Amino acid sequence: MNRFRRAVMWAALLLIILLTALSIYGAFIGPERAERFFNSIALGVYWLVLAVLLAVGIIVFRRLIRMPGLLLIHLGCIIVLAGGIWGSKAGYGLREKLFGISKIREGQMVIHEGTRENQVMIGSARETAELPFQVGLKDFRMEYYKPGQLLVQSRQGKRWSIPAEIGNEYPLDEQHGTVKILRSFENFKIKKEDGKNVYYDDPQPGSNPALEVQINPPDGDAKTRYVFELFPGHAHAEDKLSLRYQRVISDYVSELQVIKDDKVVAEKDIEVNHPLYYGGYHFYQHSYDDKAGRYTVLMVVSDTGLNLVYAGYLMLCIGVLWHLWLRHLLKAIKPKDTGAADSGGAAVPGPSIEPDPPIVNDTVSLAPGGI
Amino acid sequence: MEIKYTIQGLLIYISIAVYLFAFLLTLLGRKKAGHLLHALGSGVAALAFGYRWHHVRHVPLQNLFEVFLCLGMISYPISRFCRRILRVGGEYGDMLIAAIVLFPAGFVFKADPQRLPPALQSWLFTPHVAVYMLSYIFMAKATFQAVAQLAGKTPSPGEDIVSPEQGTYRVVCAGFPLLTLGLVLGSWWGKLAWGDYWGWDPKELWSLASWLVYLGYFHFRYMFGRRYARANSIWAIAGTAAIVITLLWVNLSRLFPGLHSYAT
């Protein structure tokens, strides 16, 4: 290996070690600071140098051209870097300056049920930008795993977790008797009728999930209690058992419409893992109105550079799989007279910085008798 | 320390005991019996995994208890693959790895069943975690090979296996594509769930660091071959150290708040 190629290899190794150290440093400073750090000017220089070095490597090492797996790995890395730079804040700024292209990179939208919106809040919400179309929210809802759980705890610290199924009676122990769930409410309310409290499920908008529970102690003095999901501390002082009602959210769903020129051009019920894609933007379920469930918060993300990153990922994966697995597998299933057998566990002499380096003699063969 | 007085716990403890017995028998030269017990331990661990699957009603790879249970199950098939296909020995190490990874599942992590939060309800959940688990066992085996190389071990005469240095390389070659797939699938999933293919989350950065250590290993070994065999081994061990931090420390330490906190 000549001096230049040796220098390229050393530079590659140093850049790998440096990026490892920087990644570890980034893990200690938290995601927000890490994002700023890895998008700083100094790191921008690092990414450019890395991309250039990868390209130089492909040019100067014939082995990288001859071996399709290695070529795909290195090209894939370059393309991922290019996609990342193209979609970064600096990339957006550069495109705006050079080509006058202005596109929202990332922001949030708050949309109330039954309304439409095209304002996107950017950064700390002091800035806003407009989408070239409107997004409407037909409905927002949260879905829960069924049944919920009634958590019972005695004063001695003994605990029971009971499925909140109406009509079922669950034995606790000899001291505490049984617990029966009588009713469940989505929006618990109380009203007075003839001087008596009447408990009912209010169909009006709002949320106050609760259970009506009957505690049947062994002495037969049954009591009815109301257990609220949103008010877990609510309990009678004389009770021997403390009760909690717990439900686990299974999904958040926003029923969205995209409206352009007063026409609905796209429609989708978005959930976590299932964003809406329209007009070069992805719309993600980000947050919601946790009091009444009347509005949703969407994250809006531009797709600039994304296809490049995905293409790079694909090349990287195919390259790694081909180079380390598949070519050996193909070699192993070829008839032996075509040269399937290789050099076995032969020792590789000296430094392997050669045009055809020793790594060739030392790769994994999937054939039982290979290498 | 939490002892599990359940069928789940019992299966885990049986599996650990069988793996340790297999390890002892192999060290005492009873390789065939050790091999049979290794397979039996893996079978019991698979039963524990299946039982958990039935219990929680989703692929049990959600939290540290479940992933360690999975790790304990897959050690044996990987050990056989390495012996038969890659001609890499060190099965006693695989038995020990299996017992070690089942220990936290049996004695440390809580086994309370959990429902899948919305972010984990994706078809990418199983392949992303599964390829990482497979790669971790490969890399743990590579580390045992690297330690054997540092200790100056060589294959016994007549044994049809490669040297520990070569064994390390071959096993890293088998595990690295899985590590790469895990990273890429995680990034793709992050884009679908959180809106960004890279969130600079501590877990992401540590997994990148692990991947980079093995990348460094390949480049170093390409440059110097086996001239610095000890340095090659140290690279491989460093990679596994980074994996252990990625898998455990990032989730358990408050130093690293991030998006992967549901995995604890």
Short mmCIF file of N, CA and C in Angstrom, two decimals, chain B residues 78-186:
data_model
loop_
_atom_site.label_atom_id
_atom_site.label_comp_id
_atom_site.label_asym_id
_atom_site.label_seq_id
_atom_site.Cartn_x
_atom_site.Cartn_y
_atom_site.Cartn_z
N ILE B 78 -27.26 -20.29 18.33
CA ILE B 78 -26.11 -19.51 17.80
C ILE B 78 -24.82 -20.28 18.03
N SER B 79 -24.72 -20.92 19.17
CA SER B 79 -23.53 -21.72 19.47
C SER B 79 -23.36 -22.84 18.44
N ARG B 80 -24.48 -23.50 18.09
CA ARG B 80 -24.42 -24.59 17.11
C ARG B 80 -24.05 -24.05 15.73
N PHE B 81 -24.65 -22.91 15.38
CA PHE B 81 -24.35 -22.29 14.08
C PHE B 81 -22.85 -21.99 14.00
N CYS B 82 -22.32 -21.43 15.07
CA CYS B 82 -20.90 -21.05 15.05
C CYS B 82 -20.01 -22.30 14.94
N ARG B 83 -20.38 -23.36 15.61
CA ARG B 83 -19.56 -24.57 15.57
C ARG B 83 -19.64 -25.23 14.19
N ARG B 84 -20.85 -25.41 13.70
CA ARG B 84 -21.02 -26.20 12.47
C ARG B 84 -20.69 -25.40 11.21
N ILE B 85 -21.05 -24.16 11.19
CA ILE B 85 -20.89 -23.38 9.96
C ILE B 85 -19.60 -22.56 9.99
N LEU B 86 -19.32 -21.91 11.11
CA LEU B 86 -18.14 -21.03 11.16
C LEU B 86 -16.90 -21.74 11.70
N ARG B 87 -17.08 -22.92 12.23
CA ARG B 87 -16.01 -23.69 12.86
C ARG B 87 -15.35 -22.90 14.01
N VAL B 88 -16.22 -22.30 14.81
CA VAL B 88 -15.75 -21.58 16.00
C VAL B 88 -16.20 -22.36 17.23
N GLY B 89 -15.25 -22.64 18.10
CA GLY B 89 -15.55 -23.44 19.28
C GLY B 89 -15.96 -22.58 20.48
N GLY B 90 -15.56 -23.02 21.66
CA GLY B 90 -15.84 -22.25 22.88
C GLY B 90 -17.26 -22.40 23.38
N GLU B 91 -17.83 -23.62 23.26
CA GLU B 91 -19.22 -23.82 23.70
C GLU B 91 -19.37 -23.59 25.20
N TYR B 92 -18.33 -23.89 25.97
CA TYR B 92 -18.44 -23.67 27.42
C TYR B 92 -18.75 -22.19 27.70
N GLY B 93 -18.18 -21.32 26.88
CA GLY B 93 -18.46 -19.88 27.03
C GLY B 93 -19.92 -19.58 26.71
N ASP B 94 -20.45 -20.27 25.69
CA ASP B 94 -21.86 -20.03 25.32
C ASP B 94 -22.81 -20.44 26.45
N MET B 95 -22.45 -21.54 27.12
CA MET B 95 -23.28 -22.01 28.24
C MET B 95 -23.25 -20.98 29.37
N LEU B 96 -22.07 -20.45 29.60
CA LEU B 96 -21.92 -19.44 30.66
C LEU B 96 -22.67 -18.16 30.28
N ILE B 97 -22.56 -17.76 29.00
CA ILE B 97 -23.29 -16.56 28.53
C ILE B 97 -24.79 -16.75 28.78
N ALA B 98 -25.29 -17.94 28.43
CA ALA B 98 -26.73 -18.19 28.58
C ALA B 98 -27.15 -18.07 30.04
N ALA B 99 -26.34 -18.64 30.95
CA ALA B 99 -26.68 -18.57 32.37
C ALA B 99 -26.59 -17.12 32.87
N ILE B 100 -25.56 -16.40 32.40
CA ILE B 100 -25.36 -15.01 32.85
C ILE B 100 -26.53 -14.13 32.40
N VAL B 101 -26.96 -14.28 31.13
CA VAL B 101 -28.02 -13.39 30.65
C VAL B 101 -29.39 -13.75 31.25
N LEU B 102 -29.55 -15.01 31.68
CA LEU B 102 -30.83 -15.36 32.31
C LEU B 102 -30.89 -14.89 33.76
N PHE B 103 -29.72 -14.68 34.36
CA PHE B 103 -29.69 -14.29 35.77
C PHE B 103 -30.51 -13.01 36.04
N PRO B 104 -30.31 -11.92 35.29
CA PRO B 104 -31.13 -10.72 35.55
C PRO B 104 -32.61 -10.97 35.36
N ALA B 105 -32.96 -11.83 34.38
CA ALA B 105 -34.38 -12.14 34.18
C ALA B 105 -34.94 -12.89 35.40
N GLY B 106 -34.12 -13.74 35.99
CA GLY B 106 -34.59 -14.53 37.12
C GLY B 106 -34.56 -13.78 38.44
N PHE B 107 -33.57 -12.91 38.62
CA PHE B 107 -33.36 -12.36 39.96
C PHE B 107 -33.41 -10.83 40.06
N VAL B 108 -33.33 -10.13 38.93
CA VAL B 108 -33.22 -8.67 39.03
C VAL B 108 -34.48 -7.95 38.54
N PHE B 109 -34.89 -8.24 37.32
CA PHE B 109 -35.98 -7.45 36.73
C PHE B 109 -37.35 -8.01 37.11
N LYS B 110 -38.29 -7.09 37.27
CA LYS B 110 -39.66 -7.50 37.60
C LYS B 110 -40.34 -8.07 36.37
N ALA B 111 -41.21 -9.05 36.62
CA ALA B 111 -41.87 -9.73 35.50
C ALA B 111 -43.33 -9.32 35.36
N ASP B 112 -43.71 -8.18 35.95
CA ASP B 112 -45.11 -7.75 35.83
C ASP B 112 -45.46 -7.59 34.36
N PRO B 113 -46.58 -8.21 33.93
CA PRO B 113 -46.94 -8.05 32.51
C PRO B 113 -47.34 -6.61 32.22
N GLN B 114 -46.96 -6.12 31.05
CA GLN B 114 -47.27 -4.74 30.66
C GLN B 114 -47.96 -4.74 29.31
N ARG B 115 -48.88 -3.81 29.15
CA ARG B 115 -49.51 -3.64 27.86
C ARG B 115 -48.58 -2.83 26.96
N LEU B 116 -48.68 -3.07 25.66
CA LEU B 116 -47.81 -2.33 24.73
C LEU B 116 -48.30 -0.89 24.61
N PRO B 117 -47.43 0.10 24.88
CA PRO B 117 -47.83 1.49 24.65
C PRO B 117 -47.96 1.74 23.14
N PRO B 118 -48.67 2.80 22.75
CA PRO B 118 -48.91 3.02 21.31
C PRO B 118 -47.63 3.00 20.46
N ALA B 119 -46.54 3.57 20.98
CA ALA B 119 -45.31 3.65 20.18
C ALA B 119 -44.77 2.26 19.82
N LEU B 120 -45.02 1.27 20.66
CA LEU B 120 -44.49 -0.08 20.40
C LEU B 120 -45.41 -0.93 19.54
N GLN B 121 -46.58 -0.39 19.21
CA GLN B 121 -47.50 -1.17 18.37
C GLN B 121 -47.17 -0.95 16.90
N SER B 122 -46.09 -1.57 16.49
CA SER B 122 -45.61 -1.42 15.11
C SER B 122 -45.07 -2.77 14.66
N TRP B 123 -45.19 -3.04 13.36
CA TRP B 123 -44.64 -4.30 12.85
C TRP B 123 -43.11 -4.31 12.97
N LEU B 124 -42.51 -3.12 13.15
CA LEU B 124 -41.05 -3.06 13.26
C LEU B 124 -40.55 -3.45 14.66
N PHE B 125 -41.45 -3.49 15.61
CA PHE B 125 -41.06 -3.79 17.00
C PHE B 125 -40.29 -5.12 17.09
N THR B 126 -40.89 -6.19 16.57
CA THR B 126 -40.25 -7.50 16.72
C THR B 126 -38.94 -7.61 15.92
N PRO B 127 -38.93 -7.28 14.62
CA PRO B 127 -37.65 -7.43 13.92
C PRO B 127 -36.54 -6.53 14.47
N HIS B 128 -36.89 -5.30 14.87
CA HIS B 128 -35.86 -4.39 15.39
C HIS B 128 -35.21 -4.98 16.64
N VAL B 129 -36.02 -5.43 17.59
CA VAL B 129 -35.45 -5.95 18.84
C VAL B 129 -34.82 -7.33 18.61
N ALA B 130 -35.47 -8.16 17.79
CA ALA B 130 -34.97 -9.52 17.59
C ALA B 130 -33.58 -9.52 16.94
N VAL B 131 -33.38 -8.69 15.92
CA VAL B 131 -32.04 -8.70 15.28
C VAL B 131 -30.98 -8.18 16.24
N TYR B 132 -31.38 -7.22 17.09
CA TYR B 132 -30.41 -6.75 18.08
C TYR B 132 -30.05 -7.87 19.07
N MET B 133 -31.07 -8.63 19.50
CA MET B 133 -30.78 -9.71 20.47
C MET B 133 -29.85 -10.75 19.86
N LEU B 134 -30.12 -11.11 18.60
CA LEU B 134 -29.24 -12.08 17.93
C LEU B 134 -27.82 -11.54 17.83
N SER B 135 -27.71 -10.27 17.42
CA SER B 135 -26.37 -9.70 17.25
C SER B 135 -25.66 -9.64 18.60
N TYR B 136 -26.40 -9.34 19.67
CA TYR B 136 -25.75 -9.24 20.99
C TYR B 136 -25.16 -10.58 21.42
N ILE B 137 -25.88 -11.66 21.13
CA ILE B 137 -25.34 -12.97 21.51
C ILE B 137 -24.11 -13.31 20.67
N PHE B 138 -24.17 -12.97 19.38
CA PHE B 138 -22.98 -13.19 18.53
C PHE B 138 -21.79 -12.40 19.09
N MET B 139 -22.04 -11.14 19.44
CA MET B 139 -20.92 -10.30 19.90
C MET B 139 -20.41 -10.76 21.28
N ALA B 140 -21.33 -11.28 22.11
CA ALA B 140 -20.88 -11.81 23.41
C ALA B 140 -19.98 -13.02 23.18
N LYS B 141 -20.35 -13.85 22.20
CA LYS B 141 -19.52 -15.01 21.88
C LYS B 141 -18.16 -14.56 21.33
N ALA B 142 -18.21 -13.52 20.49
CA ALA B 142 -16.95 -12.99 19.95
C ALA B 142 -16.04 -12.52 21.08
N THR B 143 -16.65 -11.95 22.11
CA THR B 143 -15.85 -11.47 23.25
C THR B 143 -15.19 -12.64 23.97
N PHE B 144 -15.92 -13.74 24.13
CA PHE B 144 -15.31 -14.91 24.76
C PHE B 144 -14.13 -15.42 23.93
N GLN B 145 -14.30 -15.38 22.61
CA GLN B 145 -13.19 -15.77 21.73
C GLN B 145 -12.00 -14.82 21.90
N ALA B 146 -12.33 -13.53 22.02
CA ALA B 146 -11.26 -12.52 22.17
C ALA B 146 -10.52 -12.72 23.48
N VAL B 147 -11.27 -13.01 24.53
CA VAL B 147 -10.64 -13.25 25.84
C VAL B 147 -9.76 -14.50 25.76
N ALA B 148 -10.26 -15.53 25.06
CA ALA B 148 -9.46 -16.76 24.89
C ALA B 148 -8.16 -16.44 24.13
N GLN B 149 -8.27 -15.55 23.13
CA GLN B 149 -7.07 -15.16 22.38
C GLN B 149 -6.09 -14.45 23.31
N LEU B 150 -6.61 -13.54 24.13
CA LEU B 150 -5.73 -12.80 25.04
C LEU B 150 -5.09 -13.74 26.07
N ALA B 151 -5.84 -14.79 26.43
CA ALA B 151 -5.32 -15.77 27.41
C ALA B 151 -4.38 -16.78 26.76
N GLY B 152 -4.19 -16.66 25.45
CA GLY B 152 -3.24 -17.54 24.76
C GLY B 152 -3.78 -18.93 24.47
N LYS B 153 -5.10 -19.09 24.47
CA LYS B 153 -5.69 -20.41 24.19
C LYS B 153 -5.56 -20.76 22.71
N THR B 154 -5.37 -22.02 22.44
CA THR B 154 -5.35 -22.50 21.05
C THR B 154 -6.24 -23.74 20.96
N PRO B 155 -6.74 -24.04 19.76
CA PRO B 155 -7.59 -25.24 19.65
C PRO B 155 -6.80 -26.51 19.99
N SER B 156 -7.49 -27.44 20.62
CA SER B 156 -6.84 -28.72 20.95
C SER B 156 -6.48 -29.44 19.66
N PRO B 157 -5.41 -30.22 19.66
CA PRO B 157 -5.05 -30.95 18.45
C PRO B 157 -6.20 -31.88 18.02
N GLY B 158 -6.47 -31.89 16.74
CA GLY B 158 -7.54 -32.73 16.22
C GLY B 158 -8.91 -32.08 16.23
N GLU B 159 -9.01 -30.94 16.90
CA GLU B 159 -10.30 -30.24 16.95
C GLU B 159 -10.45 -29.39 15.68
N ASP B 160 -11.54 -29.57 14.98
CA ASP B 160 -11.72 -28.90 13.70
C ASP B 160 -12.30 -27.50 13.89
N ILE B 161 -11.55 -26.67 14.60
CA ILE B 161 -12.03 -25.28 14.79
C ILE B 161 -10.88 -24.31 14.54
N VAL B 162 -11.25 -23.05 14.32
CA VAL B 162 -10.22 -22.04 14.03
C VAL B 162 -9.67 -21.47 15.33
N SER B 163 -8.59 -20.68 15.19
CA SER B 163 -7.97 -20.08 16.38
C SER B 163 -8.91 -19.03 16.99
N PRO B 164 -8.75 -18.70 18.26
CA PRO B 164 -9.64 -17.70 18.87
C PRO B 164 -9.63 -16.35 18.14
N GLU B 165 -8.46 -15.96 17.60
CA GLU B 165 -8.42 -14.66 16.90
C GLU B 165 -9.31 -14.70 15.66
N GLN B 166 -9.17 -15.79 14.90
CA GLN B 166 -10.01 -15.96 13.71
C GLN B 166 -11.46 -16.15 14.10
N GLY B 167 -11.65 -16.88 15.20
CA GLY B 167 -13.00 -17.12 15.69
C GLY B 167 -13.69 -15.80 16.03
N THR B 168 -12.96 -14.90 16.69
CA THR B 168 -13.52 -13.58 17.01
C THR B 168 -13.98 -12.89 15.74
N TYR B 169 -13.09 -12.92 14.72
CA TYR B 169 -13.40 -12.22 13.47
C TYR B 169 -14.63 -12.81 12.80
N ARG B 170 -14.65 -14.13 12.75
CA ARG B 170 -15.79 -14.78 12.07
C ARG B 170 -17.11 -14.49 12.78
N VAL B 171 -17.10 -14.53 14.09
CA VAL B 171 -18.35 -14.30 14.82
C VAL B 171 -18.77 -12.83 14.71
N VAL B 172 -17.80 -11.92 14.74
CA VAL B 172 -18.14 -10.50 14.54
C VAL B 172 -18.73 -10.31 13.14
N CYS B 173 -18.14 -10.99 12.16
CA CYS B 173 -18.68 -10.91 10.78
C CYS B 173 -20.13 -11.42 10.73
N ALA B 174 -20.43 -12.44 11.51
CA ALA B 174 -21.80 -12.97 11.51
C ALA B 174 -22.75 -12.02 12.23
N GLY B 175 -22.28 -11.36 13.28
CA GLY B 175 -23.15 -10.50 14.09
C GLY B 175 -23.31 -9.09 13.56
N PHE B 176 -22.31 -8.61 12.83
CA PHE B 176 -22.34 -7.19 12.41
C PHE B 176 -23.51 -6.84 11.49
N PRO B 177 -23.85 -7.69 10.51
CA PRO B 177 -25.02 -7.35 9.69
C PRO B 177 -26.30 -7.21 10.53
N LEU B 178 -26.42 -8.02 11.56
CA LEU B 178 -27.60 -7.94 12.43
C LEU B 178 -27.59 -6.63 13.22
N LEU B 179 -26.39 -6.25 13.67
CA LEU B 179 -26.26 -4.98 14.40
C LEU B 179 -26.64 -3.81 13.48
N THR B 180 -26.20 -3.91 12.22
CA THR B 180 -26.53 -2.86 11.24
C THR B 180 -28.02 -2.81 10.97
N LEU B 181 -28.63 -3.99 10.80
CA LEU B 181 -30.08 -4.04 10.56
C LEU B 181 -30.84 -3.46 11.75
N GLY B 182 -30.39 -3.79 12.95
CA GLY B 182 -31.05 -3.26 14.15
C GLY B 182 -31.02 -1.75 14.17
N LEU B 183 -29.87 -1.18 13.84
CA LEU B 183 -29.71 0.28 13.84
C LEU B 183 -30.61 0.92 12.79
N VAL B 184 -30.61 0.35 11.59
CA VAL B 184 -31.37 0.92 10.48
C VAL B 184 -32.89 0.75 10.71
N LEU B 185 -33.29 -0.43 11.18
CA LEU B 185 -34.73 -0.64 11.45
C LEU B 185 -35.20 0.29 12.56
N GLY B 186 -34.35 0.50 13.57
CA GLY B 186 -34.70 1.41 14.66
C GLY B 186 -34.86 2.83 14.15
#
